[in-house]
Amino acid sequence: MGARARTAAVLGALAVLGTPAVADAAPDNAPVGPPQTGWPAAWAYSIEHPDAIPQGMNDFSCRPDAAHPRPVVLVNGTFENSYANWAMYSPQLKADGYCVFGLDYGGPGHRPVPSDR
């Protein structure tokens, strides 16, 4: 797939998904949680702190450089949030020089397992 086709596919996906959900999913004032060494600890932390985002994620002052010209966009699993999935990897990617972005989607309150509360 060529660059133009990839760009068209991404723009098409954004048009279908819409941007309001992305904007609401990870607010600028979201609390940043501690880095984790594995999924179980990250998942447990995210239960008590459902709005936490991983360190290094959503730093909108980050500017790609020549060594890392494209940002990394991390998308969580269906029944989890970005912290549970990426608390170990987001800080590492940021430390390696990447601009890292992510969003939460799914259940209310960004809980790892959607509920109706």
XYZ file of C-alpha atoms in Angstrom:
117
model
C 0.000 0.000 0.000
C 1.455 3.348 -1.038
C 1.758 6.445 1.152
C -1.261 8.118 -0.440
C -3.398 5.029 0.046
C -2.349 4.784 3.716
C -3.141 8.466 4.253
C -6.536 8.040 2.627
C -7.249 4.977 4.782
C -6.326 6.811 7.996
C -8.414 9.864 7.072
C -11.317 7.600 6.165
C -11.082 5.789 9.481
C -11.030 9.096 11.372
C -14.078 10.275 9.445
C -15.960 7.099 10.364
C -14.856 7.089 14.002
C -15.244 10.824 14.461
C -12.954 13.020 16.501
C -15.193 13.987 19.469
C -14.809 10.536 21.055
C -11.028 10.791 20.783
C -10.979 14.247 22.323
C -13.125 13.094 25.251
C -11.221 9.848 25.698
C -7.940 11.243 27.043
C -8.386 14.716 28.511
C -5.369 17.001 28.734
C -5.631 16.984 32.525
C -5.719 13.189 32.840
C -3.593 11.973 35.761
C -0.376 10.210 34.820
C 0.150 6.884 36.542
C 3.464 5.256 37.460
C 5.304 3.027 34.993
C 4.601 -0.681 35.421
C 6.639 -3.817 34.808
C 3.767 -5.986 33.621
C 0.117 -6.173 32.699
C -1.311 -7.536 36.000
C 0.014 -4.611 38.043
C -1.061 -2.077 35.395
C -4.529 -3.578 35.226
C -4.888 -3.533 39.027
C -3.763 0.108 39.165
C -6.200 1.058 36.413
C -9.128 -0.357 38.402
C -8.457 2.111 41.214
C -7.413 4.926 38.842
C -9.612 4.540 35.748
C -8.660 7.928 34.250
C -4.882 7.450 34.559
C -2.767 7.477 31.433
C 0.712 5.965 31.090
C 3.806 8.111 31.492
C 5.052 9.496 28.190
C 1.654 9.356 26.502
C -0.163 12.359 24.995
C 2.650 14.886 25.330
C 1.342 17.357 22.758
C 4.542 19.405 22.963
C 6.474 16.430 21.514
C 7.767 17.005 17.990
C 8.957 14.114 15.813
C 12.629 14.273 14.815
C 14.596 12.827 11.912
C 15.318 9.595 13.795
C 11.633 9.108 14.728
C 9.642 10.993 12.078
C 6.262 9.390 12.814
C 4.361 9.383 16.109
C 3.352 6.128 17.742
C -0.393 5.748 18.329
C -1.269 3.093 20.906
C -4.793 1.667 20.872
C -5.976 -0.334 23.850
C -7.834 -3.620 23.729
C -11.623 -3.704 23.657
C -12.207 -4.418 27.337
C -9.285 -2.472 28.771
C -7.968 1.067 28.942
C -4.751 2.626 27.679
C -3.094 2.486 31.104
C -3.700 -1.248 31.566
C -2.307 -2.012 28.117
C 0.512 0.499 27.730
C 1.865 1.514 31.185
C 4.971 -0.586 30.561
C 5.617 0.369 26.931
C 4.650 4.032 26.692
C 7.448 5.302 28.977
C 9.981 3.134 27.105
C 8.875 4.427 23.699
C 9.022 8.035 24.951
C 12.497 7.454 26.403
C 13.586 6.046 23.023
C 12.624 9.365 21.399
C 9.159 8.629 20.012
C 6.126 10.881 20.349
C 3.500 8.590 21.897
C -0.247 9.102 21.770
C -3.180 7.011 22.857
C -6.859 7.069 23.615
C -9.395 5.193 25.653
C -12.611 3.877 24.222
C -15.228 1.490 25.435
C -17.092 1.506 28.717
C -18.054 4.491 30.826
C -15.349 5.982 32.991
C -12.548 4.315 30.998
C -12.687 1.332 33.308
C -10.719 -1.727 32.195
C -13.925 -3.751 32.083
C -16.962 -1.751 30.912
C -19.817 -1.578 33.385
C -23.128 0.211 33.454
C -22.334 2.148 36.641
